[in-house]
Short mmCIF file of C-alpha atoms and ligand atoms in Angstrom, two decimals:
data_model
loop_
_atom_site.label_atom_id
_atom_site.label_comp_id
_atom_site.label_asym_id
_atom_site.label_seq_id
_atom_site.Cartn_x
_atom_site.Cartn_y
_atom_site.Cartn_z
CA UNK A 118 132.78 74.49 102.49
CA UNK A 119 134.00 72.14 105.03
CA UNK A 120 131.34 70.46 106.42
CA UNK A 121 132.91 69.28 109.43
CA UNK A 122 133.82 73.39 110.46
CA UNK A 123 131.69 73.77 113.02
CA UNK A 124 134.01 71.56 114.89
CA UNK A 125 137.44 72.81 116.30
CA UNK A 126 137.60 70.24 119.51
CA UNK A 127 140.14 67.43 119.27
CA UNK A 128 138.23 64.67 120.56
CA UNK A 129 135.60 65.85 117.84
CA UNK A 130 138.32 65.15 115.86
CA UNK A 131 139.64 61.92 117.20
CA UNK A 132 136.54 60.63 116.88
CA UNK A 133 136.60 61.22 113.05
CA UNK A 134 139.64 59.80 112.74
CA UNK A 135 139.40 56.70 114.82
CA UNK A 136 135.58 56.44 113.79
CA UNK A 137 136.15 55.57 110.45
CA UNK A 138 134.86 52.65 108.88
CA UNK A 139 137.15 52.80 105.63
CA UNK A 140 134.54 54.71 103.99
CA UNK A 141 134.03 58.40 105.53
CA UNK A 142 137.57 59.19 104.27
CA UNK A 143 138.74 58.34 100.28
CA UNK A 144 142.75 57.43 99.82
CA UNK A 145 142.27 59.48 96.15
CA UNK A 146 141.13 62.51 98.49
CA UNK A 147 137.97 62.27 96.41
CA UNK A 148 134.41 63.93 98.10
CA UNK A 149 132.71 61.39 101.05
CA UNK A 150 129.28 60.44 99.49
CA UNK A 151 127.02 61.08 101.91
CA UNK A 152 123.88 59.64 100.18
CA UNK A 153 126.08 56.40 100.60
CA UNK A 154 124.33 54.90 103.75
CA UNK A 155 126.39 55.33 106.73
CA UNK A 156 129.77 55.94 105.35
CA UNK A 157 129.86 59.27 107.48
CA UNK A 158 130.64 59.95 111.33
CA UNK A 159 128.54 61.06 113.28
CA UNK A 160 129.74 64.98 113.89
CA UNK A 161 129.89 65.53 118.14
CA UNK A 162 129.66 69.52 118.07
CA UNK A 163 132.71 70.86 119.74
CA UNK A 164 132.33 71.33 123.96
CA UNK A 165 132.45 74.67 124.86
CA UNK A 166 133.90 75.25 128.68
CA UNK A 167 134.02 79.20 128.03
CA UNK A 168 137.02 81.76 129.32
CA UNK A 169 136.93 82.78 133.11
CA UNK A 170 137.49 86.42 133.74
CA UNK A 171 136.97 88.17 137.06
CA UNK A 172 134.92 85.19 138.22
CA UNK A 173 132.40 84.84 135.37
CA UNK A 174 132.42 82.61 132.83
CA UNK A 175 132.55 83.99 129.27
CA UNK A 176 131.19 82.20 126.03
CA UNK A 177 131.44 84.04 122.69
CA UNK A 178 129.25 82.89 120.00
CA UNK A 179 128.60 84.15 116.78
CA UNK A 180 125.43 83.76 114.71
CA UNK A 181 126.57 83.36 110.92
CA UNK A 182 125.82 82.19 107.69
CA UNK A 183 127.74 79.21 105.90
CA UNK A 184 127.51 76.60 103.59
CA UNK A 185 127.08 72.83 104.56
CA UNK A 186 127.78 69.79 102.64
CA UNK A 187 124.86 67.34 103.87
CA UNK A 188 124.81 65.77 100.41
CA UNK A 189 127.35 64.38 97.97
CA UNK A 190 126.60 66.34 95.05
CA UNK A 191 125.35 69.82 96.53
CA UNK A 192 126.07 72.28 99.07
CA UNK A 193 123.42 73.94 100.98
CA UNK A 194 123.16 77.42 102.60
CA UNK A 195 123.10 77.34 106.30
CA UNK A 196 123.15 79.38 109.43
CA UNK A 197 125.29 78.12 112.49
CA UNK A 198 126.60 79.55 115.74
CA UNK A 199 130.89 79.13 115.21
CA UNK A 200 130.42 77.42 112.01
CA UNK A 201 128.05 77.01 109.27
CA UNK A 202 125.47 74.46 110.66
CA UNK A 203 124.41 73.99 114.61
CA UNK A 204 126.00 75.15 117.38
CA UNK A 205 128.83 74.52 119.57
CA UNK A 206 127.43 72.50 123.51
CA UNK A 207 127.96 74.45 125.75
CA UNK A 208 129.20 73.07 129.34
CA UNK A 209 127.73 75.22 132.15
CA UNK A 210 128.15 74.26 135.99
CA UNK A 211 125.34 74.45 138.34
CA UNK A 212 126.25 77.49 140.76
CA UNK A 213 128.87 79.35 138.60
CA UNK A 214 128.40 83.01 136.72
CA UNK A 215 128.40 83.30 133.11
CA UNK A 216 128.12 85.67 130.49
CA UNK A 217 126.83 83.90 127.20
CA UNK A 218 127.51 86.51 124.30
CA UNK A 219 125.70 86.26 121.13
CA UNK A 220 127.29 88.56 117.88
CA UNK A 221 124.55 88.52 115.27
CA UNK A 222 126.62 88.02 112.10
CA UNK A 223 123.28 86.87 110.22
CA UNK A 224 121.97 90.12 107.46
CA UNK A 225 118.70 89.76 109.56
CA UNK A 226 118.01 89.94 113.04
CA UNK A 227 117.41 87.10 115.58
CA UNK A 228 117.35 86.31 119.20
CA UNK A 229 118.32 83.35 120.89
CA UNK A 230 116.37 81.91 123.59
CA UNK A 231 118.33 79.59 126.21
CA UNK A 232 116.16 76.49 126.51
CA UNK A 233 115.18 75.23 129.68
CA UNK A 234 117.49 77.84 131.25
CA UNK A 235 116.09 79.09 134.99
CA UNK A 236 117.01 82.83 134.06
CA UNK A 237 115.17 85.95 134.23
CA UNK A 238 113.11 86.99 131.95
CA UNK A 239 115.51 89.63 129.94
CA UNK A 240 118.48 87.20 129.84
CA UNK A 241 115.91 84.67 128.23
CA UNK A 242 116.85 85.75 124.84
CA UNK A 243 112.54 85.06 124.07
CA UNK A 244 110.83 87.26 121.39
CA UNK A 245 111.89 90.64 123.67
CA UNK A 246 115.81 90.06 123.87
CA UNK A 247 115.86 90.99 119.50
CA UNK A 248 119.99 90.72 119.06
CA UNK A 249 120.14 93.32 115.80
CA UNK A 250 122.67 92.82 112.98
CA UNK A 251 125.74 92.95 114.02
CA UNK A 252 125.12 93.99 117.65
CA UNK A 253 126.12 91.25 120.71
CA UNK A 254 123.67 90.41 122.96
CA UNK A 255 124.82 88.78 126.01
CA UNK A 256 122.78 86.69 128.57
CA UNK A 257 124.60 87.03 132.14
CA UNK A 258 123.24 85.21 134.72
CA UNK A 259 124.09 82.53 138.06
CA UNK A 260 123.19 79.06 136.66
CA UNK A 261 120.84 77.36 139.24
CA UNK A 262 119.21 74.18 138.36
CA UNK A 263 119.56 70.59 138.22
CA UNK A 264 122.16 68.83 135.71
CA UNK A 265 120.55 68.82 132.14
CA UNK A 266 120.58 69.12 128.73
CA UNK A 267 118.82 72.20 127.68
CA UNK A 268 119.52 73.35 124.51
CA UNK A 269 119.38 77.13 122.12
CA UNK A 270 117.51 78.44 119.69
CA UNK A 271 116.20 81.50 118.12
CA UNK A 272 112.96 82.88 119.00
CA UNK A 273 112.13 85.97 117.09
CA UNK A 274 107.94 86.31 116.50
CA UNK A 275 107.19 85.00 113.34
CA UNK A 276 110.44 84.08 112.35
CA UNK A 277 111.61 80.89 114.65
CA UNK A 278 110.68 78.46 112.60
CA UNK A 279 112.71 79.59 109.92
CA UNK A 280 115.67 80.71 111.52
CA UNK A 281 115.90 76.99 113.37
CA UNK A 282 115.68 75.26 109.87
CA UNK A 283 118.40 77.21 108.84
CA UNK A 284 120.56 75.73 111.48
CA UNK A 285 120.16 77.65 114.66
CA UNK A 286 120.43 75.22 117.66
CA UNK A 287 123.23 73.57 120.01
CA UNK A 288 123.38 72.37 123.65
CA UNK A 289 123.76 73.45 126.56
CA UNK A 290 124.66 70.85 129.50
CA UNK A 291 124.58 71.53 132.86
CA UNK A 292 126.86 69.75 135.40
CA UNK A 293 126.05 69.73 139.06
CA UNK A 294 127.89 68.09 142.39
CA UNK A 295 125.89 65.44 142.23
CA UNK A 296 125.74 64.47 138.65
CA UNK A 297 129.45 64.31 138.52
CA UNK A 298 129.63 61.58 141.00
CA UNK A 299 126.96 59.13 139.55
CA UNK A 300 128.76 56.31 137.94
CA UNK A 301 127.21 57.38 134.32
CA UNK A 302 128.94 57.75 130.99
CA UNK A 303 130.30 60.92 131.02
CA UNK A 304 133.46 60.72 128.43
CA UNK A 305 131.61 63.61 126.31
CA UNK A 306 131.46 62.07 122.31
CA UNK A 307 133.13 58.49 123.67
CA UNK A 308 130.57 57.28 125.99
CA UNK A 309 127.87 60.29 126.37
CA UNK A 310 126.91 61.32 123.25
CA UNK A 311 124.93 63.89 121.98
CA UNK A 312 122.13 63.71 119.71
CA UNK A 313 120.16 66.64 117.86
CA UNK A 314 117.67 65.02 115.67
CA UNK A 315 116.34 67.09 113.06
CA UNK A 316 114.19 66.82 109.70
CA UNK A 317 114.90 68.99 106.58
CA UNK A 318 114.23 68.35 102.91
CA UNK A 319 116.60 69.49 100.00
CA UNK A 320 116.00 71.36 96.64
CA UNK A 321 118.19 69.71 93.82
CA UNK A 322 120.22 73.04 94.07
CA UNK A 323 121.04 71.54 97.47
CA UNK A 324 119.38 74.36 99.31
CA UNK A 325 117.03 73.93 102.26
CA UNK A 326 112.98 73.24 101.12
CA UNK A 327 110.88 75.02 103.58
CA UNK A 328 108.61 76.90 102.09
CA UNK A 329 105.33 75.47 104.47
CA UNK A 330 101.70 75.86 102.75
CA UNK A 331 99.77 77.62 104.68
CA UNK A 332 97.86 73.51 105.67
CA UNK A 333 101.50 72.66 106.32
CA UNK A 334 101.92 75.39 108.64
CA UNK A 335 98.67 74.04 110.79
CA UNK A 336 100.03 70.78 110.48
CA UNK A 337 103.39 70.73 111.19
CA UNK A 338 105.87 71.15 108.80
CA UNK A 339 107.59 67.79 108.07
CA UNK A 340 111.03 67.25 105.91
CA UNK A 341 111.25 63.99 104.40
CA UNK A 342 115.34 63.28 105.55
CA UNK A 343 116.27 63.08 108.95
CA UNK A 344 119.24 64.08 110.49
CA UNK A 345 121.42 63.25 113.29
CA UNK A 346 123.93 66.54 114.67
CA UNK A 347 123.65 67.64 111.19
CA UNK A 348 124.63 64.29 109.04
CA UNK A 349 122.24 62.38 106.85
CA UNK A 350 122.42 58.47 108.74
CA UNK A 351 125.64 58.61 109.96
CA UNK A 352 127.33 56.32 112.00
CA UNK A 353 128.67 55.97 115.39
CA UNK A 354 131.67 53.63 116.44
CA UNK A 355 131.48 52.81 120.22
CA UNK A 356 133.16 51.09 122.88
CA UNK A 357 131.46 47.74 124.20
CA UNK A 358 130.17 49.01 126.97
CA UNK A 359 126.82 51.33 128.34
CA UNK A 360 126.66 54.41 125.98
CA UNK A 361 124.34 57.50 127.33
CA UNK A 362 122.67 59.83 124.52
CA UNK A 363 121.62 62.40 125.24
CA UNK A 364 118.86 63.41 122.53
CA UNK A 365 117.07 66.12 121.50
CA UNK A 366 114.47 66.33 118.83
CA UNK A 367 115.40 69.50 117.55
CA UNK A 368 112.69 69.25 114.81
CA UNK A 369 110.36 72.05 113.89
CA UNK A 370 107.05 69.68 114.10
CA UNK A 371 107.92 66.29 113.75
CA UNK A 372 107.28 64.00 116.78
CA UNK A 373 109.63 60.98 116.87
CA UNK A 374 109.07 56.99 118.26
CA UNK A 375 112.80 56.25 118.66
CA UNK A 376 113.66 52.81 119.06
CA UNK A 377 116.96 50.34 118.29
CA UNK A 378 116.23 48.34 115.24
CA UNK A 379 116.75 44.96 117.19
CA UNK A 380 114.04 45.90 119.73
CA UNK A 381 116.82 46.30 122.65
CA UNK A 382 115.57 48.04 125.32
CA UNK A 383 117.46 50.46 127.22
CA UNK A 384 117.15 52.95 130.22
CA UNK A 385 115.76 56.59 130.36
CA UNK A 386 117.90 58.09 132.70
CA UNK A 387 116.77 62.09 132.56
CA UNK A 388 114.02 64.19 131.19
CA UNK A 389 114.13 67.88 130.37
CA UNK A 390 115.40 69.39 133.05
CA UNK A 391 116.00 66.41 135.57
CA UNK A 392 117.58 63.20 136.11
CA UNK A 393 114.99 60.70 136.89
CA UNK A 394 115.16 59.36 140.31
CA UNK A 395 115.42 55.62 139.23
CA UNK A 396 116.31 54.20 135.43
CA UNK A 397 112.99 53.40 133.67
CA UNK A 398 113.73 50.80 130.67
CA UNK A 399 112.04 51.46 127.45
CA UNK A 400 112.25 49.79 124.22
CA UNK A 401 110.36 53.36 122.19
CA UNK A 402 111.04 56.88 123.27
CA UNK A 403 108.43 59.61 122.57
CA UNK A 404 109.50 62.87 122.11
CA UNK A 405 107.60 65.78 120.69
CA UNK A 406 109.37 68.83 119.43
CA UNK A 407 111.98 70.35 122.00
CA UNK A 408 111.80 67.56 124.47
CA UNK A 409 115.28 66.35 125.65
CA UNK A 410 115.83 62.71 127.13
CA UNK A 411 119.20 61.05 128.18
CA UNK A 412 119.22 57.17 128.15
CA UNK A 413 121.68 54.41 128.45
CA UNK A 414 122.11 51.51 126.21
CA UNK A 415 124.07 48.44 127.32
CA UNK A 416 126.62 47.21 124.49
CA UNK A 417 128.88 45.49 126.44
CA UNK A 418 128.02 42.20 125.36
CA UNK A 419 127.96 43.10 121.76
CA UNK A 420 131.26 43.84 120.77
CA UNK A 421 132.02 43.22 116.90
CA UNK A 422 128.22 43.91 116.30
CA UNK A 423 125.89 46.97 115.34
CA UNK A 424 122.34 48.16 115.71
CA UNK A 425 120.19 50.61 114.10
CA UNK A 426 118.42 54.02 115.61
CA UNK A 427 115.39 54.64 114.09
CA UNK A 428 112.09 56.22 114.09
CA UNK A 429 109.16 54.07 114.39
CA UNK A 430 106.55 56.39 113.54
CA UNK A 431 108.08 57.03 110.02
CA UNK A 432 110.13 54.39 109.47
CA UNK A 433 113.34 56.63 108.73
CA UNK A 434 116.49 55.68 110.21
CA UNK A 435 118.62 58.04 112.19
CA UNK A 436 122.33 56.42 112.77
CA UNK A 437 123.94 53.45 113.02
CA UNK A 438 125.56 52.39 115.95
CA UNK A 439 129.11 50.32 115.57
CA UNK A 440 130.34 48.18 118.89
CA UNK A 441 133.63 48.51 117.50
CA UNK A 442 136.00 48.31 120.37
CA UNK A 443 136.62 47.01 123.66
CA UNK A 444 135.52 49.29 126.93
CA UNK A 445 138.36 51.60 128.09
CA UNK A 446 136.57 52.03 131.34
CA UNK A 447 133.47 50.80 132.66
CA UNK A 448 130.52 52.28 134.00
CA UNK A 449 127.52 50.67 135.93
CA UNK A 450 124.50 52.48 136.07
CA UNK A 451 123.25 53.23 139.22
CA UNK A 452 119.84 52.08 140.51
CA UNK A 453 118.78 55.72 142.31
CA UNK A 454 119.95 58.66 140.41
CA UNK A 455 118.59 61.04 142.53
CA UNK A 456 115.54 62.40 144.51
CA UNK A 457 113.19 65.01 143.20
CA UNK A 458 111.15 67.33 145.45
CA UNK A 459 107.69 67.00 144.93
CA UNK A 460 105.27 69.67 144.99
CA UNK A 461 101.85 68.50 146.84
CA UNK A 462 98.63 69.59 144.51
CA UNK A 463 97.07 69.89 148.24
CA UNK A 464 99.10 73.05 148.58
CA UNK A 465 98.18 74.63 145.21
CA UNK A 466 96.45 78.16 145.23
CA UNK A 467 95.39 78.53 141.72
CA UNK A 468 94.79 76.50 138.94
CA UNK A 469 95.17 78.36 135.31
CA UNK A 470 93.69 76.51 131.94
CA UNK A 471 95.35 76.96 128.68
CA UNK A 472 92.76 75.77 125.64
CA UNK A 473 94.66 74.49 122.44
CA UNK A 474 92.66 75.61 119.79
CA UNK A 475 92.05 77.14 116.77
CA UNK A 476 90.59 77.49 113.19
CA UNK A 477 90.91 79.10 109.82
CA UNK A 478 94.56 79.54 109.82
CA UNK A 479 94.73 80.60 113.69
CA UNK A 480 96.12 78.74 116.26
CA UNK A 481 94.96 80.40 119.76
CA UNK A 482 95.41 79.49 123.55
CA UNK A 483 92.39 80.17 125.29
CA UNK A 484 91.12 82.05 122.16
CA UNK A 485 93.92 84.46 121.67
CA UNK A 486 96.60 84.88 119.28
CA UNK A 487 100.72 85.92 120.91
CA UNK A 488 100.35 89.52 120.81
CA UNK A 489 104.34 90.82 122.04
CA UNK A 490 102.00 93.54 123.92
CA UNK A 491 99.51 91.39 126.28
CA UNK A 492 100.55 89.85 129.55
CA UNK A 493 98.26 87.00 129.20
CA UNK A 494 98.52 85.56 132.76
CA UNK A 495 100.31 87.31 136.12
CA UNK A 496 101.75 84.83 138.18
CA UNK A 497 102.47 85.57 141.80
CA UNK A 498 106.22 84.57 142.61
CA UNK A 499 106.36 81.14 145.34
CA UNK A 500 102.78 79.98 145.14
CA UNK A 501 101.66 76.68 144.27
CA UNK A 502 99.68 76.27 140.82
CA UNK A 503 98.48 73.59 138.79
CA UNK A 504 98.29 74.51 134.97
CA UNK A 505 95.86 72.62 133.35
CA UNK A 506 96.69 72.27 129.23
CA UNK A 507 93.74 70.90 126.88
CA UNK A 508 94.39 69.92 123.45
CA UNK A 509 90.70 70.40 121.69
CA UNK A 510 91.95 69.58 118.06
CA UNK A 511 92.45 66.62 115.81
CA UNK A 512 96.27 66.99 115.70
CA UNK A 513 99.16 67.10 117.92
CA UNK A 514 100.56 69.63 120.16
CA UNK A 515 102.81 69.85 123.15
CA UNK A 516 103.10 72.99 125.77
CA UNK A 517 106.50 74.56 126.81
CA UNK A 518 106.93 77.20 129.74
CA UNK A 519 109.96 79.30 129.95
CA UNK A 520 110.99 80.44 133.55
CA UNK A 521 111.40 77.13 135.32
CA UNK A 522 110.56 73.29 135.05
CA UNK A 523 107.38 71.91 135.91
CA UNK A 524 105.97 68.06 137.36
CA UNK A 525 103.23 66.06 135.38
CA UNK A 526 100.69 65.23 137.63
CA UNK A 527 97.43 63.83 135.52
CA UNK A 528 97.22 63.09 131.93
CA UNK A 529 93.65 63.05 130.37
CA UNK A 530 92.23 63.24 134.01
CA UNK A 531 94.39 60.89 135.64
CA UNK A 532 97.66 60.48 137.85
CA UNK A 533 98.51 56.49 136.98
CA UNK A 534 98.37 57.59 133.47
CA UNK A 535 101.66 60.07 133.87
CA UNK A 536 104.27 57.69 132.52
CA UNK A 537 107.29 56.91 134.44
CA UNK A 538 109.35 58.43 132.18
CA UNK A 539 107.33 61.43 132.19
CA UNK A 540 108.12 62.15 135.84
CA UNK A 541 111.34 63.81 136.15
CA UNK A 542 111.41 67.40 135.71
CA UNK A 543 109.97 68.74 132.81
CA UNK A 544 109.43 72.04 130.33
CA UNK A 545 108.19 70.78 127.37
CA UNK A 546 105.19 67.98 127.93
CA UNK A 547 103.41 66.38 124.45
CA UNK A 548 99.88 66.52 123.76
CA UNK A 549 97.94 64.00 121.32
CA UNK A 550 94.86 64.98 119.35
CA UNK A 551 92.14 65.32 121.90
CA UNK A 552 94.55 65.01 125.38
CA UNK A 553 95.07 66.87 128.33
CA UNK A 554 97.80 67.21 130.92
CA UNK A 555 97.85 69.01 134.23
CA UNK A 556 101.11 69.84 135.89
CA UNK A 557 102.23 71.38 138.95
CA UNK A 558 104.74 74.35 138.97
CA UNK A 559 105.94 77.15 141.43
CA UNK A 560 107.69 80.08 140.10
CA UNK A 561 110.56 80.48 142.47
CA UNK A 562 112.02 84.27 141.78
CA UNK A 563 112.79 86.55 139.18
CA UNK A 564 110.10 88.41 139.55
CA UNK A 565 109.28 90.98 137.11
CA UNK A 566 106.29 93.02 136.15
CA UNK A 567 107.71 94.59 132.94
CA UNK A 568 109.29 91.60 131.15
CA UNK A 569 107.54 88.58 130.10
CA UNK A 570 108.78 84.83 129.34
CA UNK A 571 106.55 82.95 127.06
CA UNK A 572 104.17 79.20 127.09
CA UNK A 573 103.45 77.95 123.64
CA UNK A 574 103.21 74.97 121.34
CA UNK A 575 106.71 73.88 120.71
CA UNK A 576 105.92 73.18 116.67
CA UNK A 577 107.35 75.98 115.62
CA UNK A 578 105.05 76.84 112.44
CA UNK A 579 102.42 76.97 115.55
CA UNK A 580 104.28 78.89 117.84
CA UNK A 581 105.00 81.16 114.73
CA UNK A 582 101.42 81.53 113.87
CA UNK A 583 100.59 82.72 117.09
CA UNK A 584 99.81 79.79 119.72
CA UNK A 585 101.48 81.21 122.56
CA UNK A 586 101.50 83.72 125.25
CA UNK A 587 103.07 85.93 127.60
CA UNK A 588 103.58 85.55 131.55
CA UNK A 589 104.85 87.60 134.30
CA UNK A 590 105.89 86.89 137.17
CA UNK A 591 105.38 89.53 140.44
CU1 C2O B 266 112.42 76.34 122.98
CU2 C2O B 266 109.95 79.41 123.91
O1 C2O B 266 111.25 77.90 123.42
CU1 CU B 267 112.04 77.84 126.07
CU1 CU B 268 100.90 73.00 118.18
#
């Protein structure tokens, strides 16, 4: 019943305790309101550094069920991983071994696909890697890739949509040598702060509402309450100083404008899978389903004072932000955060089109639904390729690879329309109604003829009703 369980780290803790306004906590012990505006904390899931043991890192994670208190007068049925609602972050170092183990404690089974995660194919934990009840699955593999915030979800056919409304997602942040020396906030839920932003709706029994029509489903699904790690508008209280989030819209279909209320702009310092090479400053932030970005706000000269996050597209607010005390230490963002190899579309050796399409309750790349036994495309490990995505319908989309990041290099036919905050690193790229993208990529090992990772719409009621396929890569 305790909605703050999924928590268990002490500066989680600390920050409920110091974070409150007056009005999270009652003096007559009495039940926090949550409908009441921003009278609760924001929740910062607990960081999980994982056990070493005969050089390998070990994470245990369970998959259960649990009951959440997101409003004042109901409780609500939830799945979590260590707790009844989300997911613990877990901290992973470029160039170490792990071994992530997932019990399924759930009475159905599940899988659950590592983000983002530069892994082969069966430690993906995609449609193939099913984790049946109360069996442990574990994903073992040498992290190598650029700091990041990727993130974990389910991804059993048919089913992800549901089992990521019921609560299935958390973090996973990758450190590397050279992240650790940029002068960026990096006090994990003082000064870099995660964000999973999420939309549900509620039943007056409290219980989740997601029961998509079958136009809802084609549409993207939509909840009408947003919210932030978990909490209906919460608030943050933060030092007076720059403040990194890093944010991921961890919504099954909605695709978010995010803005500060005031109209303070603010830097985009990382993309999916990549640091940007320089700041770009932004006063909205696009991001479609799945898509991660970190950016830094500058509060230092607004101690005392507060601002709003919200979402421009719907108007919904998604926490408040308190300037509440004065900066313990300091932290000046760097103009160069680092320098990304860039592959040259000169050297490319194929290109591959994927058609968004579809009709009568069918969504289809290139005219084909996911079948779990067709390797759509065979892709031949080290070369060059430019993928070339086409949105042909009247509503949105947005194309994720598994296996490795890619580079935007054109959007609707042209390079100078990639926006600079589109060109870090990427796995997860949005597509309007009517758009097209083509990016570069180069699969760089793992090769494997028998196991396949997956491309597909990140809206999950599309992925779910088939828009997506299967690569190999040999
Ligand atoms: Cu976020 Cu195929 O997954
Ligand atoms: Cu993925
Ligand atoms: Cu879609």
């Amino acid at each position: 019943m305790d909605r703050r369980q999924f928590l268990g780290s002490s500066i989680a803790s600390a920050l409920v305790l110091t974070g409150c306004g007056g009005s999270s906590t009652s003096a007559t012990g009495g039940t926090t309101n949550s409908n009441d505006e921003y009278s609760q904390a924001l929740i910062i899931p607990a960081e999980l550094k994982g056990t070493l043991k005969d050089g390998r890192v070990h994470y245990d994670l369970e998959i259960q069920t649990g009951t959440s208190n997101f409003l004042s007068n109901a409780s609500t049925e939830t799945w979590g991983v260590n707790g009844s609602y989300l997911g613990p972050t877990l901290r992973l170092e470029n160039g170490s071994n792990v071994s992530i183990n997932f019990t399924n404690k759930l009475p159905e089974k599940t899988t659950m696909h590592g983000h983002g995660m530069h892994v082969p194919a069966i430690m993906d934990g995609g449609a193939h890697q099913v984790i049946n009840v109360g069996e442990t699955w574990s994903s073992v593999y040498k992290v190598n890739q650029h700091a990041c915030t990727n993130w974990y979800h389910p991804h059993l056919m048919g089913k992800t949509a549901e089992h990521v409304i019921n609560g299935l997602t958390g973090l996973i942040i990758i450190d590397d040598a050279k992240s650790q020396q940029l002068d960026l906030p990096n006090r994990y839920g003082i000064d870099d702060i995660p964000l999973i932003v999420q939309d549900r709706s509620f039943n007056d029994d409290g219980s989740f509402d997601y029961s998509p029509t079958q136009r809802e489903k084609m549409h993207g699904w939509k909840g009408d309450t947003l919210l932030a790690n978990g909490v209906i508008k919460p608030f943050i209280d933060v030092e007076a100083k720059q403040i990194r989030f890093r944010i991921l819209n961890g919504s099954n279909s909605r695709v978010y404008n995010f803005a500060l209320k005031s109209g303070k702009a603010f830097k985009q310092i990382a993309t999916d899978n990549s640091f940007l090479e320089a700041p770009v400053e932004l006063t909205q932030l696009r991001l479609s389903p799945a898509e991660r970005a970190e950016i830094v706000i500058d509060f230092t000269d607004t101690l005392g004072g507060n601002d709003l996050f919200v979402d421009l597209d719907s108007g919904k607010e998604v926490c408040k932000i308190n300037i509440k005390s004065v900066a313990t230490k300091v932290t000046d963002l760097p103009q160069q955060l680092t320098t990304l190899a860039q592959l040259n579309p000169a050297d490319a050796v194929n290109t591959r089109q994927f058609i968004l399409s579809g009709r009568q309750g069918n969504l289809t790349i290139n005219n084909k639904s996911m079948d779990m036994s067709v390797i759509n495309e065979v892709v031949p490990v080290n070369d060059i390729e430019i993928w070339e995505v086409k949105n042909t319908m009247g509503m949105v989309h947005n194309f994720h690879i598994h296996a490795t990041y890619f580079q935007i290099i054109e959007r609707n036919g042209s390079a100078a329309s990639v926006a600079d905050n589109e060109r870090g690193y990427k796995d997860t790229v949005f597509l309007p109604a009517g758009e097209s993208v083509k990016f570069i990529v180069r699969m760089t090992d793992f090769t494997d003829a028998n196991s396949p990772y997956m491309y597909h719409c990140h809206l999950l009621e599309h992925e779910d009703l088939g828009m997506m396929g299967q690569f190999t890569v040999v």
